[in-house]
Amino acid sequence: MQNLLVASTNVGKLKEYRELMADLPVNWLSLQDVGLAHMEVEETGDTFRANALLKAEAYCAASKLPTLADDSGIVVDALGGAPGVYSARYAPTAEERNAKLIHALEGVPFERRTARFVAVIALVLPDQVTIIAEGRVEGHVGLEPRGTNGFGYDPVLVLDDGRTMAELSSAEKNQISHRGRALAKLHPILHCLFG
Amino acid sequence: MQNLLVASTNVGKLKEYRELMADLPVNWLSLQDVGLAHMEVEETGDTFRANALLKAEAYCAASKLPTLADDSGIVVDALGGAPGVYSARYAPTAEERNAKLIHALEGVPFERRTARFVAVIALVLPDQVTIIAEGRVEGHVGLEPRGTNGFGYDPVLVLDDGRTMAELSSAEKNQISHRGRALAKLHPILHCLFG
């Protein structure tokens, strides 16, 4: 079994990696597992990729283990790409973030509210090899939040079929989510490296 | 056969890729081969990685082909990392660049002239997957250029055995060169993706 560090203290995220990559002979470790939960890495990058790389590189250097990190958010065209890398810091709570986003788009007609969820996953190996995969979900920012099966900006991203991400079942969401898509691209490479 | 674009108009570089990766079922294409020799991409990044990514991404977007690009140079600790990404632009000719570098280190004793060749190769796939490999050769900047079997800064990087990179045979150089090492790291992943 190959040890692989997921640069996160989020138990839900680690579980997601374990489930989606269950067929790989990989022992998924959290920052707690390797005693690095105290180590903070500031996300100072101006792209999702830069932030994912910052985290993966710092924790790889500290742990000497192959290390995965991700960064994600919502990119709204009518706001010049905002909130983008600031998605998680856009307002204190998810509810407030969604309200703020809808307020920022007041008066913008639905067809011009194009937006996407973007997730970038970076895998940094101790021998200076890096693999980066990006996944996207395209949609529009709705006129109001809808749906309860999700978190973050899920209730405000309306897909082509008219449902928001928060109106999908968990299985549907795993299949089309931005992180799910990035992971699906990473999977054959992980299989090759560690399988 | 998988078509793979090498973002370079340098025939020597394309030949090097073809030789070192000869066992892969890959059809190596140059920018001339795909009609993009006229397209210029400015290397505005402040790291080798940023420049390799800039080039690979721009030519991948234009060609819709998996695209490899590299950036490389010499990093001198006593000069705060210079010339670094400016290695190729440090002076007009290789001879002048080497003379300028040795001049810049005047008075610095040999043991404090630590330096390394760094090569970063980026492979960008059309589906938002990126693979980056870095290779390094550690050494010291010599007190004068030595050797004729090489190019660029080869005559001024003294290896641990006392020879400069320009005093190695081509076979020796391919084995230990920074680009050779980066390619060796990339090889198993290319094999997995296209083999």
Short mmCIF file of C-alpha atoms in Angstrom, two decimals:
data_model
loop_
_atom_site.label_atom_id
_atom_site.label_comp_id
_atom_site.label_asym_id
_atom_site.label_seq_id
_atom_site.Cartn_x
_atom_site.Cartn_y
_atom_site.Cartn_z
CA MET A 1 0.00 0.00 0.00
CA GLN A 2 1.24 3.43 -0.96
CA ASN A 3 0.82 6.13 1.68
CA LEU A 4 -0.75 9.26 0.24
CA LEU A 5 -1.40 12.42 2.21
CA VAL A 6 -4.54 14.48 1.63
CA ALA A 7 -3.65 18.03 2.71
CA SER A 8 -6.87 18.60 4.59
CA THR A 9 -8.23 18.39 8.12
CA ASN A 10 -11.73 17.95 6.68
CA VAL A 11 -12.89 14.42 7.49
CA GLY A 12 -15.62 14.62 4.83
CA LYS A 13 -13.13 15.39 2.12
CA LEU A 14 -10.87 12.50 3.11
CA LYS A 15 -13.87 10.18 3.05
CA GLU A 16 -14.74 11.39 -0.45
CA TYR A 17 -11.22 10.60 -1.70
CA ARG A 18 -11.30 7.18 -0.04
CA GLU A 19 -14.67 6.32 -1.59
CA LEU A 20 -14.01 7.63 -5.10
CA MET A 21 -10.55 6.04 -5.26
CA ALA A 22 -11.45 2.85 -3.37
CA ASP A 23 -10.00 0.56 -6.06
CA LEU A 24 -6.47 1.94 -5.68
CA PRO A 25 -3.97 0.29 -3.30
CA VAL A 26 -3.52 3.58 -1.51
CA ASN A 27 -3.54 4.30 2.19
CA TRP A 28 -5.17 7.74 2.42
CA LEU A 29 -3.80 9.78 5.30
CA SER A 30 -5.11 13.04 6.75
CA LEU A 31 -3.00 15.84 8.21
CA GLN A 32 -3.99 14.55 11.65
CA ASP A 33 -2.66 11.08 10.74
CA VAL A 34 0.82 12.48 10.02
CA GLY A 35 0.88 14.99 12.88
CA LEU A 36 0.65 18.07 10.65
CA ALA A 37 -2.83 19.30 11.62
CA HIS A 38 -1.21 22.28 13.38
CA MET A 39 0.66 23.43 10.25
CA GLU A 40 -1.06 26.32 8.45
CA VAL A 41 -0.46 27.16 4.80
CA GLU A 42 -1.80 30.50 3.65
CA GLU A 43 -3.72 30.40 0.39
CA THR A 44 -2.12 33.50 -1.11
CA GLY A 45 -2.36 32.42 -4.76
CA ASP A 46 -4.51 34.25 -7.27
CA THR A 47 -5.65 31.06 -9.01
CA PHE A 48 -7.13 27.77 -7.79
CA ARG A 49 -4.08 26.05 -9.23
CA ALA A 50 -1.64 28.28 -7.37
CA ASN A 51 -3.41 27.61 -4.06
CA ALA A 52 -3.64 23.85 -4.61
CA LEU A 53 0.08 23.80 -5.47
CA LEU A 54 1.01 25.95 -2.46
CA LYS A 55 -0.68 23.51 -0.10
CA ALA A 56 0.43 20.29 -1.77
CA GLU A 57 4.05 21.46 -1.98
CA ALA A 58 4.26 22.68 1.60
CA TYR A 59 2.78 19.49 3.08
CA CYS A 60 4.77 17.26 0.76
CA ALA A 61 7.97 19.00 1.88
CA ALA A 62 6.97 18.57 5.53
CA SER A 63 5.78 14.96 5.27
CA LYS A 64 8.02 13.58 2.47
CA LEU A 65 4.87 11.82 1.24
CA PRO A 66 3.04 12.11 -2.08
CA THR A 67 0.51 14.81 -1.23
CA LEU A 68 -2.85 15.83 -2.71
CA ALA A 69 -4.40 19.23 -2.15
CA ASP A 70 -7.30 20.97 -3.79
CA ASP A 71 -8.78 24.39 -4.15
CA SER A 72 -12.19 25.17 -5.54
CA GLY A 73 -14.82 27.84 -5.86
CA ILE A 74 -17.37 29.50 -8.06
CA VAL A 75 -16.40 31.75 -10.98
CA VAL A 76 -19.06 34.22 -12.17
CA ASP A 77 -18.46 35.80 -15.58
CA ALA A 78 -20.57 38.93 -14.95
CA LEU A 79 -18.41 39.62 -11.85
CA GLY A 80 -15.13 39.31 -13.72
CA GLY A 81 -14.50 35.86 -12.30
CA ALA A 82 -15.33 36.74 -8.67
CA PRO A 83 -15.62 35.37 -6.07
CA GLY A 84 -13.12 32.83 -7.53
CA VAL A 85 -10.30 32.00 -5.11
CA TYR A 86 -12.11 34.09 -2.49
CA SER A 87 -15.25 31.91 -2.65
CA ALA A 88 -14.79 30.49 0.85
CA ARG A 89 -13.99 33.94 2.30
CA TYR A 90 -16.72 35.87 0.43
CA ALA A 91 -18.89 36.12 3.57
CA PRO A 92 -18.90 34.35 6.97
CA THR A 93 -21.54 31.65 6.34
CA ALA A 94 -22.68 29.73 3.26
CA GLU A 95 -26.11 31.33 3.53
CA GLU A 96 -24.57 34.82 3.63
CA ARG A 97 -22.24 34.00 0.74
CA ASN A 98 -25.15 32.91 -1.45
CA ALA A 99 -27.20 35.97 -0.49
CA LYS A 100 -24.24 38.25 -1.23
CA LEU A 101 -23.68 36.66 -4.63
CA ILE A 102 -27.32 36.99 -5.62
CA HIS A 103 -27.32 40.59 -4.44
CA ALA A 104 -24.17 41.33 -6.48
CA LEU A 105 -26.00 40.11 -9.59
CA GLU A 106 -29.17 42.12 -9.01
CA GLY A 107 -30.57 43.28 -12.34
CA VAL A 108 -28.42 40.89 -14.39
CA PRO A 109 -30.74 38.72 -16.51
CA PHE A 110 -30.49 34.95 -16.10
CA GLU A 111 -28.86 34.31 -19.47
CA ARG A 112 -25.98 36.64 -18.54
CA ARG A 113 -25.43 35.01 -15.11
CA THR A 114 -23.15 32.31 -16.53
CA ALA A 115 -20.90 30.75 -13.90
CA ARG A 116 -19.02 27.59 -13.11
CA PHE A 117 -17.74 25.57 -10.21
CA VAL A 118 -14.02 24.90 -10.64
CA ALA A 119 -11.92 22.43 -8.66
CA VAL A 120 -8.18 22.00 -9.07
CA ILE A 121 -6.44 19.05 -7.46
CA ALA A 122 -2.66 19.01 -7.27
CA LEU A 123 -0.64 15.89 -6.50
CA VAL A 124 2.97 16.62 -5.59
CA LEU A 125 5.45 13.75 -5.37
CA PRO A 126 8.62 14.05 -3.30
CA ASP A 127 10.80 13.68 -6.42
CA GLN A 128 9.65 16.94 -8.06
CA VAL A 129 6.85 15.52 -10.15
CA THR A 130 3.50 17.31 -10.02
CA ILE A 131 0.17 16.33 -11.50
CA ILE A 132 -2.71 18.77 -11.73
CA ALA A 133 -6.28 18.03 -12.76
CA GLU A 134 -9.12 20.49 -13.15
CA GLY A 135 -12.83 19.77 -13.14
CA ARG A 136 -15.67 22.15 -13.98
CA VAL A 137 -19.45 22.32 -13.76
CA GLU A 138 -21.03 24.96 -15.99
CA GLY A 139 -24.28 26.70 -15.07
CA HIS A 140 -25.96 29.98 -14.21
CA VAL A 141 -26.36 31.73 -10.87
CA GLY A 142 -30.04 31.41 -9.98
CA LEU A 143 -32.32 34.24 -8.91
CA GLU A 144 -32.66 32.65 -5.47
CA PRO A 145 -31.12 29.66 -3.60
CA ARG A 146 -32.89 26.32 -4.12
CA GLY A 147 -32.43 22.80 -2.76
CA THR A 148 -31.08 21.37 0.47
CA ASN A 149 -28.89 18.46 -0.63
CA GLY A 150 -25.53 20.14 -0.80
CA PHE A 151 -23.31 22.75 0.75
CA GLY A 152 -21.47 25.93 -0.15
CA TYR A 153 -22.72 27.49 -3.37
CA ASP A 154 -24.66 24.37 -4.44
CA PRO A 155 -28.10 26.02 -3.96
CA VAL A 156 -27.31 28.89 -6.36
CA LEU A 157 -25.70 27.11 -9.34
CA VAL A 158 -28.46 26.21 -11.81
CA LEU A 159 -27.53 23.45 -14.25
CA ASP A 160 -28.71 23.16 -17.85
CA ASP A 161 -31.62 20.94 -16.77
CA GLY A 162 -32.96 23.68 -14.48
CA ARG A 163 -32.04 22.02 -11.18
CA THR A 164 -29.51 23.52 -8.80
CA MET A 165 -26.55 21.45 -7.61
CA ALA A 166 -28.34 21.23 -4.23
CA GLU A 167 -31.33 19.55 -5.92
CA LEU A 168 -29.28 16.59 -7.17
CA SER A 169 -29.01 13.31 -5.31
CA SER A 170 -25.61 12.59 -3.75
CA ALA A 171 -24.92 9.97 -6.41
CA GLU A 172 -25.76 12.40 -9.22
CA LYS A 173 -23.66 15.08 -7.62
CA ASN A 174 -20.62 12.83 -7.19
CA GLN A 175 -20.80 12.00 -10.88
CA ILE A 176 -20.91 15.53 -12.23
CA SER A 177 -19.33 17.59 -9.46
CA HIS A 178 -16.25 19.65 -10.23
CA ARG A 179 -14.15 17.73 -7.70
CA GLY A 180 -15.59 14.43 -8.92
CA ARG A 181 -14.57 15.32 -12.47
CA ALA A 182 -11.07 16.38 -11.44
CA LEU A 183 -10.68 13.15 -9.48
CA ALA A 184 -11.87 11.10 -12.45
CA LYS A 185 -9.09 12.66 -14.55
CA LEU A 186 -6.53 11.99 -11.85
CA HIS A 187 -7.59 8.40 -11.30
CA PRO A 188 -5.81 6.72 -14.26
CA ILE A 189 -2.59 8.53 -13.37
CA LEU A 190 -2.80 7.49 -9.71
CA HIS A 191 -3.52 3.98 -10.90
CA CYS A 192 -0.41 4.09 -13.06
CA LEU A 193 1.80 5.54 -10.33
CA PHE A 194 0.60 3.46 -7.39
CA GLY A 195 -1.65 0.71 -8.80
CA MET B 1 0.24 6.46 -32.43
CA GLN B 2 -0.56 9.41 -30.18
CA ASN B 3 0.31 12.83 -31.61
CA LEU B 4 2.23 14.93 -29.12
CA LEU B 5 3.34 18.49 -29.76
CA VAL B 6 6.71 19.74 -28.51
CA ALA B 7 6.34 23.52 -28.12
CA SER B 8 9.64 24.33 -29.72
CA THR B 9 11.05 25.31 -33.09
CA ASN B 10 14.43 23.88 -32.02
CA VAL B 11 15.14 20.83 -34.15
CA GLY B 12 17.81 19.64 -31.71
CA LYS B 13 15.36 19.62 -28.83
CA LEU B 14 12.76 17.67 -30.80
CA LYS B 15 15.43 15.12 -31.71
CA GLU B 16 16.36 14.78 -28.04
CA TYR B 17 12.74 14.04 -27.07
CA ARG B 18 12.39 11.54 -29.91
CA GLU B 19 15.58 9.70 -28.89
CA LEU B 20 15.01 9.65 -25.14
CA MET B 21 11.36 8.59 -25.52
CA ALA B 22 11.88 6.28 -28.50
CA ASP B 23 10.07 3.34 -26.85
CA LEU B 24 6.77 5.21 -26.58
CA PRO B 25 4.12 4.93 -29.33
CA VAL B 26 4.17 8.70 -29.73
CA ASN B 27 4.38 10.77 -32.89
CA TRP B 28 6.47 13.78 -31.83
CA LEU B 29 5.45 16.95 -33.67
CA SER B 30 7.21 20.31 -33.80
CA LEU B 31 5.53 23.70 -34.02
CA GLN B 32 6.42 23.72 -37.73
CA ASP B 33 4.63 20.37 -38.17
CA VAL B 34 1.35 21.83 -36.87
CA GLY B 35 1.67 25.23 -38.56
CA LEU B 36 2.28 27.17 -35.33
CA ALA B 37 5.92 28.20 -35.85
CA HIS B 38 4.75 31.81 -36.31
CA MET B 39 2.98 31.91 -32.92
CA GLU B 40 5.01 33.65 -30.20
CA VAL B 41 4.42 33.09 -26.48
CA GLU B 42 6.16 35.54 -24.18
CA GLU B 43 7.97 33.95 -21.25
CA THR B 44 6.75 36.41 -18.65
CA GLY B 45 6.75 34.00 -15.70
CA ASP B 46 9.06 34.43 -12.73
CA THR B 47 9.72 30.70 -12.37
CA PHE B 48 10.78 27.95 -14.78
CA ARG B 49 7.50 26.23 -14.03
CA ALA B 50 5.41 29.30 -14.84
CA ASN B 51 7.17 29.72 -18.19
CA ALA B 52 6.90 26.04 -19.13
CA LEU B 53 3.18 26.16 -18.26
CA LEU B 54 2.59 29.39 -20.21
CA LYS B 55 4.03 27.84 -23.35
CA ALA B 56 2.46 24.40 -23.01
CA GLU B 57 -0.98 25.86 -22.28
CA ALA B 58 -0.94 28.38 -25.12
CA TYR B 59 0.16 25.85 -27.74
CA CYS B 60 -2.18 23.18 -26.39
CA ALA B 61 -5.08 25.63 -26.69
CA ALA B 62 -4.05 26.50 -30.25
CA SER B 63 -3.36 22.93 -31.42
CA LYS B 64 -5.83 20.90 -29.30
CA LEU B 65 -2.97 18.41 -28.93
CA PRO B 66 -1.21 17.17 -25.79
CA THR B 67 1.67 19.63 -25.62
CA LEU B 68 5.08 19.53 -23.93
CA ALA B 69 7.10 22.66 -23.19
CA ASP B 70 10.16 23.23 -21.09
CA ASP B 71 12.07 26.04 -19.49
CA SER B 72 15.51 25.77 -18.00
CA GLY B 73 18.46 27.76 -16.77
CA ILE B 74 21.17 28.09 -14.18
CA VAL B 75 20.44 29.17 -10.61
CA VAL B 76 23.37 30.63 -8.65
CA ASP B 77 22.93 30.85 -4.89
CA ALA B 78 25.45 33.67 -4.36
CA LEU B 79 23.47 35.76 -6.88
CA GLY B 80 20.13 35.22 -5.15
CA GLY B 81 19.08 32.68 -7.77
CA ALA B 82 20.09 34.75 -10.82
CA PRO B 83 20.25 34.45 -13.75
CA GLY B 84 17.40 31.90 -13.29
CA VAL B 85 14.56 32.42 -15.75
CA TYR B 86 16.68 35.10 -17.44
CA SER B 87 19.50 32.64 -18.21
CA ALA B 88 18.94 32.74 -21.97
CA ARG B 89 18.65 36.56 -21.98
CA TYR B 90 21.56 37.25 -19.59
CA ALA B 91 23.82 38.38 -22.46
CA PRO B 92 23.65 38.05 -26.27
CA THR B 93 25.89 34.99 -26.82
CA ALA B 94 26.69 31.91 -24.73
CA GLU B 95 30.31 33.04 -24.49
CA GLU B 96 29.26 36.45 -23.21
CA ARG B 97 26.78 34.92 -20.77
CA ASN B 98 29.47 32.71 -19.26
CA ALA B 99 31.94 35.62 -19.05
CA LYS B 100 29.30 37.81 -17.39
CA LEU B 101 28.45 35.12 -14.86
CA ILE B 102 32.08 34.55 -13.91
CA HIS B 103 32.59 38.31 -13.65
CA ALA B 104 29.53 38.63 -11.38
CA LEU B 105 31.10 36.08 -9.03
CA GLU B 106 34.54 37.70 -8.90
CA GLY B 107 36.01 37.33 -5.44
CA VAL B 108 33.52 34.66 -4.37
CA PRO B 109 35.49 31.55 -3.31
CA PHE B 110 34.75 28.30 -5.13
CA GLU B 111 32.97 26.64 -2.21
CA ARG B 112 30.46 29.51 -2.08
CA ARG B 113 29.75 29.38 -5.84
CA THR B 114 27.09 26.67 -5.49
CA ALA B 115 24.70 26.54 -8.43
CA ARG B 116 22.42 24.20 -10.31
CA PHE B 117 20.95 23.61 -13.71
CA VAL B 118 17.17 23.34 -13.44
CA ALA B 119 14.81 22.11 -16.16
CA VAL B 120 11.04 22.04 -15.84
CA ILE B 121 8.97 20.19 -18.40
CA ALA B 122 5.21 20.73 -18.50
CA LEU B 123 2.83 18.44 -20.35
CA VAL B 124 -0.64 19.93 -20.82
CA LEU B 125 -3.46 17.71 -22.05
CA PRO B 126 -6.52 19.19 -23.77
CA ASP B 127 -8.80 17.95 -20.96
CA GLN B 128 -7.28 20.13 -18.22
CA VAL B 129 -4.73 17.67 -16.92
CA THR B 130 -1.19 18.93 -16.44
CA ILE B 131 1.96 17.03 -15.53
CA ILE B 132 5.12 18.79 -14.46
CA ALA B 133 8.54 17.26 -13.89
CA GLU B 134 11.67 18.98 -12.67
CA GLY B 135 15.26 17.85 -13.06
CA ARG B 136 18.37 19.33 -11.46
CA VAL B 137 22.14 19.07 -11.71
CA GLU B 138 24.02 20.43 -8.71
CA GLY B 139 27.50 21.95 -8.99
CA HIS B 140 29.62 25.06 -8.60
CA VAL B 141 30.32 27.88 -11.03
CA GLY B 142 33.94 27.44 -12.10
CA LEU B 143 36.61 30.13 -12.07
CA GLU B 144 36.80 29.94 -15.88
CA PRO B 145 34.89 28.13 -18.68
CA ARG B 146 36.21 24.64 -19.54
CA GLY B 147 35.29 22.00 -22.12
CA THR B 148 33.84 22.10 -25.61
CA ASN B 149 31.25 19.30 -25.61
CA GLY B 150 28.14 21.22 -24.71
CA PHE B 151 26.33 24.50 -25.07
CA GLY B 152 24.92 27.31 -22.97
CA TYR B 153 26.30 27.34 -19.45
CA ASP B 154 27.78 23.82 -19.71
CA PRO B 155 31.41 25.07 -19.62
CA VAL B 156 30.97 26.89 -16.30
CA LEU B 157 29.07 24.34 -14.18
CA VAL B 158 31.64 22.21 -12.34
CA LEU B 159 30.29 18.86 -11.09
CA ASP B 160 31.36 17.07 -7.93
CA ASP B 161 33.98 15.06 -9.86
CA GLY B 162 35.71 18.27 -10.96
CA ARG B 163 34.65 18.13 -14.61
CA THR B 164 32.37 20.75 -16.16
CA MET B 165 29.18 19.69 -17.97
CA ALA B 166 31.01 20.54 -21.22
CA GLU B 167 33.72 17.99 -20.39
CA LEU B 168 31.27 15.04 -20.30
CA SER B 169 30.60 12.79 -23.26
CA SER B 170 27.19 13.18 -24.86
CA ALA B 171 26.09 9.85 -23.39
CA GLU B 172 27.20 10.88 -19.89
CA LYS B 173 25.51 14.24 -20.29
CA ASN B 174 22.19 12.74 -21.44
CA GLN B 175 22.17 10.54 -18.35
CA ILE B 176 22.74 13.25 -15.78
CA SER B 177 21.50 16.40 -17.49
CA HIS B 178 18.70 18.39 -15.90
CA ARG B 179 16.42 17.89 -18.91
CA GLY B 180 17.36 14.20 -19.09
CA ARG B 181 16.41 13.79 -15.43
CA ALA B 182 13.11 15.62 -15.88
CA LEU B 183 12.33 13.46 -18.91
CA ALA B 184 13.16 10.29 -16.98
CA LYS B 185 10.57 11.29 -14.37
CA LEU B 186 8.01 12.03 -17.05
CA HIS B 187 8.59 8.81 -18.95
CA PRO B 188 6.53 6.40 -16.81
CA ILE B 189 3.61 8.82 -16.85
CA LEU B 190 3.77 9.23 -20.63
CA HIS B 191 3.97 5.47 -20.88
CA CYS B 192 0.85 5.19 -18.76
CA LEU B 193 -1.07 7.84 -20.69
CA PHE B 194 -0.09 6.88 -24.23
CA GLY B 195 1.74 3.53 -24.01
#
